[in-house]
mmCIF file of C-alpha atoms in Angstrom:
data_model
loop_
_atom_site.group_PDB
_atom_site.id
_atom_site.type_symbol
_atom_site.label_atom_id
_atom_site.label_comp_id
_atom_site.label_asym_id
_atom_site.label_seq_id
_atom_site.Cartn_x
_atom_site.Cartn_y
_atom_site.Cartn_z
ATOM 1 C CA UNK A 280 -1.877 -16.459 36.443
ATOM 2 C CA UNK A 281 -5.466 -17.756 35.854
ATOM 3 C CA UNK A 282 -6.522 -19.495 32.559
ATOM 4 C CA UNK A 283 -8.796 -16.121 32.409
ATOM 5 C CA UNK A 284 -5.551 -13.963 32.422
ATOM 6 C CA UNK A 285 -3.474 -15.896 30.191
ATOM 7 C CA UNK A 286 -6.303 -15.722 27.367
ATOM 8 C CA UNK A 287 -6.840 -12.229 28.093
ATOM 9 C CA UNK A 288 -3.380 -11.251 27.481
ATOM 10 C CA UNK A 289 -2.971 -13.915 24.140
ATOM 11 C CA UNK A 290 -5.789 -11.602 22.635
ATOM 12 C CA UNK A 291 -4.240 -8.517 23.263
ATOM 13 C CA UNK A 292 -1.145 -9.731 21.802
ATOM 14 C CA UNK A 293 -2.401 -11.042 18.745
ATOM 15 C CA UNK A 294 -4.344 -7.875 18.043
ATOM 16 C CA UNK A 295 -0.963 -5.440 18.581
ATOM 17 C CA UNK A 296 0.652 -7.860 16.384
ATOM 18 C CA UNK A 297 -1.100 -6.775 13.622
ATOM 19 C CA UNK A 298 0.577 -5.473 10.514
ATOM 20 C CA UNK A 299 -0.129 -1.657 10.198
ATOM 21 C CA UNK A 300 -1.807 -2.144 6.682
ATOM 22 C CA UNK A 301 -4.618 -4.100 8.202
ATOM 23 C CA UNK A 302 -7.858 -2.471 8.006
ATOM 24 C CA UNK A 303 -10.768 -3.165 9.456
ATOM 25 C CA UNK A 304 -13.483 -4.991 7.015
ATOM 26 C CA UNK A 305 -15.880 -1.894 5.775
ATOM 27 C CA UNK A 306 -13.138 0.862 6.225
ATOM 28 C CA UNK A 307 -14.750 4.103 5.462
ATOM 29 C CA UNK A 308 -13.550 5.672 1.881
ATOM 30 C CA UNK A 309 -11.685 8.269 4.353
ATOM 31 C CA UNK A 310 -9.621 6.098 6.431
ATOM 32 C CA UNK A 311 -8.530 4.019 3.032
ATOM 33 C CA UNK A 312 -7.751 7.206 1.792
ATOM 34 C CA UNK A 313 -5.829 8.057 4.811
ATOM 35 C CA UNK A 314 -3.961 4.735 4.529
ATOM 36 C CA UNK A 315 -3.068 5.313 1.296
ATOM 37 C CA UNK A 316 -1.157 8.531 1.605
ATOM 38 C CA UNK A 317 0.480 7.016 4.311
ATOM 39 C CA UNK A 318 1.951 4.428 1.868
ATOM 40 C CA UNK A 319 2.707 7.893 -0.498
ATOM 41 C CA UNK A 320 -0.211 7.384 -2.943
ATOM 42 C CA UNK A 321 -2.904 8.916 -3.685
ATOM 43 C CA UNK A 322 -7.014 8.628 -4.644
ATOM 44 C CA UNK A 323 -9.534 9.930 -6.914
ATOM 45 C CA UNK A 324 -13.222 9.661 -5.103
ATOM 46 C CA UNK A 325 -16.599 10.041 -7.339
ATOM 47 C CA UNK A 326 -19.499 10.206 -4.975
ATOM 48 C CA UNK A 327 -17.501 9.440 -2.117
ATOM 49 C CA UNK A 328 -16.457 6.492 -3.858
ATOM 50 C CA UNK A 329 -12.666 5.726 -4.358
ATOM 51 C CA UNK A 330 -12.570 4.422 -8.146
ATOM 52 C CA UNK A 331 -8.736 5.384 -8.400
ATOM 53 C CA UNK A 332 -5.488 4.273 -6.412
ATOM 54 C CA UNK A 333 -2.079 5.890 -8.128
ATOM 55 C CA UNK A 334 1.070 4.360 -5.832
ATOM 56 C CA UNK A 335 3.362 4.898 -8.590
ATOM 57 C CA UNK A 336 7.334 5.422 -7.516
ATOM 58 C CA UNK A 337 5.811 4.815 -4.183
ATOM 59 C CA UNK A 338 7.622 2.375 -1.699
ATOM 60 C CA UNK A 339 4.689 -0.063 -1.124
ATOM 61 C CA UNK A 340 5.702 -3.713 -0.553
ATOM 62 C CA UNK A 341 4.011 -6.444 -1.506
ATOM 63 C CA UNK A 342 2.309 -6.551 2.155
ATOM 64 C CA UNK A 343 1.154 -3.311 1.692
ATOM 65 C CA UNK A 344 -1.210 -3.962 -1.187
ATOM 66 C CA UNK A 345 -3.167 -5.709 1.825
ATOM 67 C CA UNK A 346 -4.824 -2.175 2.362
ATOM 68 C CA UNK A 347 -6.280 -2.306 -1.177
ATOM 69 C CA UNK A 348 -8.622 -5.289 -0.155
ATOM 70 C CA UNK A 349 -11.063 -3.241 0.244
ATOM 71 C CA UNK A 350 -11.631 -0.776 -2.640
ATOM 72 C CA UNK A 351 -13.991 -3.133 -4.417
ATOM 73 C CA UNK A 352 -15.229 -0.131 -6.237
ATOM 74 C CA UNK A 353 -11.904 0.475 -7.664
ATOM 75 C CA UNK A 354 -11.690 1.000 -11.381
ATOM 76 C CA UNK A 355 -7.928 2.123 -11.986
ATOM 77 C CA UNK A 356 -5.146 1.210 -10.249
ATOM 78 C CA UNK A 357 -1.528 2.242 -10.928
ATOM 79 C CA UNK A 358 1.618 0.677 -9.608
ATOM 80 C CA UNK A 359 4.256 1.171 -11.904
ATOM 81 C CA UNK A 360 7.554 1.713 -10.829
ATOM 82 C CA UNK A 361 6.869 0.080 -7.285
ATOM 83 C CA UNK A 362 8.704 -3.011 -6.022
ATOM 84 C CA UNK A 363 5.609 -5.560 -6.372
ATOM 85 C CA UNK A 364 5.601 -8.704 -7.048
ATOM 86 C CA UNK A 365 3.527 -11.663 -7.698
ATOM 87 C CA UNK A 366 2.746 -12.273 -4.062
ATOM 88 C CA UNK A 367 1.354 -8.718 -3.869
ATOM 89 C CA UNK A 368 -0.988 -9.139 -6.818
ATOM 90 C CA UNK A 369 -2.148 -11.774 -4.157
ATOM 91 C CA UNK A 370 -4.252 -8.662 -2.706
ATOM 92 C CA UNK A 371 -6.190 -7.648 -5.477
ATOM 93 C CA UNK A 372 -8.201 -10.418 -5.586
ATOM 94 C CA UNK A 373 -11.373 -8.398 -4.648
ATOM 95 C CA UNK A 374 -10.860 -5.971 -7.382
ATOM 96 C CA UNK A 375 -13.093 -7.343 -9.769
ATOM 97 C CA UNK A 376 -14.292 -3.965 -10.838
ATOM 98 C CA UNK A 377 -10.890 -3.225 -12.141
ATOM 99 C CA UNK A 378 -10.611 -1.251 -15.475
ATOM 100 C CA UNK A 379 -7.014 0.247 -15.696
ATOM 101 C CA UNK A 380 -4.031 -2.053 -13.878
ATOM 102 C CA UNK A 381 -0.970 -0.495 -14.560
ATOM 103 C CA UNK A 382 2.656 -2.584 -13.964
ATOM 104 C CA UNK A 383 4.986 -1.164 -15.859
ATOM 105 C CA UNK A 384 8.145 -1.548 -14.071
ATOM 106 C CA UNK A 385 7.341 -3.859 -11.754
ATOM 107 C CA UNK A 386 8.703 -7.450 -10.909
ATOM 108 C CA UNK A 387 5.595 -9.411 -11.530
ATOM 109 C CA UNK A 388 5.677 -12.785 -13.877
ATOM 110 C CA UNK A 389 3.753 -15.040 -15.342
ATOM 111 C CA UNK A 390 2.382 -16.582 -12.313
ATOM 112 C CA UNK A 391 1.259 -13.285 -11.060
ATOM 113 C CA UNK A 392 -0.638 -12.647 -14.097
ATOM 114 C CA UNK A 393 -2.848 -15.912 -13.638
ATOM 115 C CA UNK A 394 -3.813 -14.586 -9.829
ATOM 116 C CA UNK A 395 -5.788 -11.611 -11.936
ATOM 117 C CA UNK A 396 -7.753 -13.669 -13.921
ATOM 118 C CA UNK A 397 -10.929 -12.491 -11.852
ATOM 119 C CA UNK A 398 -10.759 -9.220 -13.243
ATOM 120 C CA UNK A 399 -12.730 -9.703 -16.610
ATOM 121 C CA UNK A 400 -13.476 -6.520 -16.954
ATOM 122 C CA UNK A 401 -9.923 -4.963 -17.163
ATOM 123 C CA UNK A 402 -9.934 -2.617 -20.394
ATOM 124 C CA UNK A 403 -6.462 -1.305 -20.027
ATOM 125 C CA UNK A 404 -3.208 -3.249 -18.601
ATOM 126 C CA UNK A 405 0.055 -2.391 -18.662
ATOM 127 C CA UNK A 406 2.998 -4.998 -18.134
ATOM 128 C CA UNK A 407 5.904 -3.222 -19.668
ATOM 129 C CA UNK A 408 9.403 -3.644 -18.249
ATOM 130 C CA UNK A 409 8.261 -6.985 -16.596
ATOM 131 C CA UNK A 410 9.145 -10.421 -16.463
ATOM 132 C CA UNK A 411 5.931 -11.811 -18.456
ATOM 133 C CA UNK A 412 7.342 -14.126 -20.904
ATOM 134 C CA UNK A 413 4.364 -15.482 -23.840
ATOM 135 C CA UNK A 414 3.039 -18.375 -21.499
ATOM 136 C CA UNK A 415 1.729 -15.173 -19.168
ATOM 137 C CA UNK A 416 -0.050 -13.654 -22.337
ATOM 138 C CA UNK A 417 -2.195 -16.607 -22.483
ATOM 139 C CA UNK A 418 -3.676 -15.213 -19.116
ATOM 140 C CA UNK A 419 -5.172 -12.061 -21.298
ATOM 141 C CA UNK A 420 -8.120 -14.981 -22.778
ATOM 142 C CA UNK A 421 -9.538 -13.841 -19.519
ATOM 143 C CA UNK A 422 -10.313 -10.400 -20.012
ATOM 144 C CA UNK A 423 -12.316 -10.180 -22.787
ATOM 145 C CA UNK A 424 -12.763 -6.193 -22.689
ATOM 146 C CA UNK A 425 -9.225 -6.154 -23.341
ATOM 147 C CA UNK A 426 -8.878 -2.471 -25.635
ATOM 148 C CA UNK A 427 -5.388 -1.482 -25.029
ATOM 149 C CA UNK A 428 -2.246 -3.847 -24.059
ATOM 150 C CA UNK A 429 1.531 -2.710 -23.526
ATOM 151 C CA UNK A 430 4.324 -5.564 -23.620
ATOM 152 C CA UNK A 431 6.496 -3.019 -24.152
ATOM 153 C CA UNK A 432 10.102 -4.584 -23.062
ATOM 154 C CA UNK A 433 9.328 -7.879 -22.026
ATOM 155 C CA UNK A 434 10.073 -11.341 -23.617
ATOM 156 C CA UNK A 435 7.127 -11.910 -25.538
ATOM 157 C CA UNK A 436 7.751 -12.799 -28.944
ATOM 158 C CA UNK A 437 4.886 -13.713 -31.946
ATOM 159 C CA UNK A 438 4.634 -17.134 -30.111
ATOM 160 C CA UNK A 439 2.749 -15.221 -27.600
ATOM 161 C CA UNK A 440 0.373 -13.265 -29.595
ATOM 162 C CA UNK A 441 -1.939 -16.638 -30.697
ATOM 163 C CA UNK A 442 -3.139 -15.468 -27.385
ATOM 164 C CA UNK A 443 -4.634 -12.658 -28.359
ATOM 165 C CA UNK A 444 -6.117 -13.322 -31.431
ATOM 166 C CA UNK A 445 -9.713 -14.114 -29.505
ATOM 167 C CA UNK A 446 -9.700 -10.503 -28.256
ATOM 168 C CA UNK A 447 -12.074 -8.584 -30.188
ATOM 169 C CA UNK A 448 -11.970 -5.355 -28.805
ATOM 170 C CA UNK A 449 -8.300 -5.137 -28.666
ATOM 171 C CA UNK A 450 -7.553 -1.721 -30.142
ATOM 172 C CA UNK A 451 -4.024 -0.740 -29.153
ATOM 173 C CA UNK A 452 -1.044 -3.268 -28.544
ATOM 174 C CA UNK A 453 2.351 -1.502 -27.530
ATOM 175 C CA UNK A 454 5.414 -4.435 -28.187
ATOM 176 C CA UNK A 455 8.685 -1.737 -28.361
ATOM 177 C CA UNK A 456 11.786 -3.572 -27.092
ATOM 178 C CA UNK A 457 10.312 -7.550 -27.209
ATOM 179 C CA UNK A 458 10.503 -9.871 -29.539
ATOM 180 C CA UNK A 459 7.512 -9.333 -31.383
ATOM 181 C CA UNK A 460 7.909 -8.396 -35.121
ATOM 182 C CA UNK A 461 5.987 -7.006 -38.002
ATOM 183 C CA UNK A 462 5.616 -10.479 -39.315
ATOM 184 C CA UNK A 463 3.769 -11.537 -35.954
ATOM 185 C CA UNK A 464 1.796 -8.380 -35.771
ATOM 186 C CA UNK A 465 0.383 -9.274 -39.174
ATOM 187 C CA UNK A 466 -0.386 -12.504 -38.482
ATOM 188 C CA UNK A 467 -2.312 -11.233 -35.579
ATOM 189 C CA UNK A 468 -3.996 -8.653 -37.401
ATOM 190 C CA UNK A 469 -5.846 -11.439 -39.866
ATOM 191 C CA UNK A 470 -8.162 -11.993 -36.548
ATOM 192 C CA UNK A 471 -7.732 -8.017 -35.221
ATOM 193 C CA UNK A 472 -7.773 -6.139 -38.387
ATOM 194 C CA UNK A 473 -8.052 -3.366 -36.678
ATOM 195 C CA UNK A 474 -5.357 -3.035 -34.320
ATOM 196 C CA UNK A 475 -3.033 -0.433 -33.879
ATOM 197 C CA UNK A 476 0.413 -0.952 -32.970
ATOM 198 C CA UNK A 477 3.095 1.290 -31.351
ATOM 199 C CA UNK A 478 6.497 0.937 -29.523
#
């Protein structure tokens, strides 16, 4: 076999070896939309512009948030109830756009909370039922747009919510089944006076 040959044949193996979830760069709003009901999701287009992914109780692994790369239009993005994990969130790193990020259920930590620090403009996030503990809350000084927050059963405690006090347009903080309590929430309300609070 000639040196020709042998190259030949490396490239065409290398490009079969591909995972399925790779896309090529600029992948038209229809073939990501394609891609995504393969994966059992689905997408919300305004002006031929995906601005929502929903792959809730879908059974997307962390390599499959690959496909996402490109949706840097993307405003909301729901995963709860999925099986990612920190090394997914990996793939969102061009979703600076982000509004909504939804979690709940997942089995993200701390770490994969400081990967999203990028996405500043996040109004709405959603970590309930993970495994963020109060030194991930102290990722949330990145996203000052911050209006509504759910810790709902996680490990924070009032430890974590010194955090939070720089948020200003924190409206809505959900803590049911941590380990915040009503004498941490008030202590958090003499910066947020306004805050609501639910469980």
């Amino acid at each position: 076999m000639t040196l020709k040959s042998f190259l030949l044949l490396a490239a065409i193996f290398s490009i079969s070896a591909l995972p399925d979830t790779a896309l090529p760069s600029g992948s038209t709003p229809q073939q990501l939309q394609h891609e995504v009901a393969r994966l059992g999701g689905k997408v919300e287009l305004v002006r031929d512009q995906i601005t929502r992914v929903d792959l809730s109780r879908s059974k997307i692994s962390d390599a499959d948030l690959a496909v996402l790369e490109d949706f840097t239009d993307l405003l909301e993005l729901d995963l709860r109830l999925t099986a990612v994990s920190d090394k997914g969130l990996i793939h969102l790193k061009t979703l600076s756009s982000l509004r909504s990020l939804n979690l709940f259920r997942t089995t993200v930590t701390d770490e994969g909370l400081r990967s999203l620090t990028h996405m500043t403009k996040l109004e709405t996030f959603l970590i309930g039922g993970t495994h963020v503990t109060d030194a991930g809350l102290g990722s949330m000084r990145a996203f000052p747009e911050l209006k509504k927050l759910s810790v709902f059963d996680t490990q924070c405690s009032d430890a974590g919510l010194t955090s939070l006090a720089g948020l200003k347009n924190l409206q809505t903080l959900l803590t049911g089944k941590s380990k915040i309590t009503e004498a941490g929430i008030a202590t958090l309300r003499k910066s947020l006076p306004n805050l609501r609070t639910s469980e």
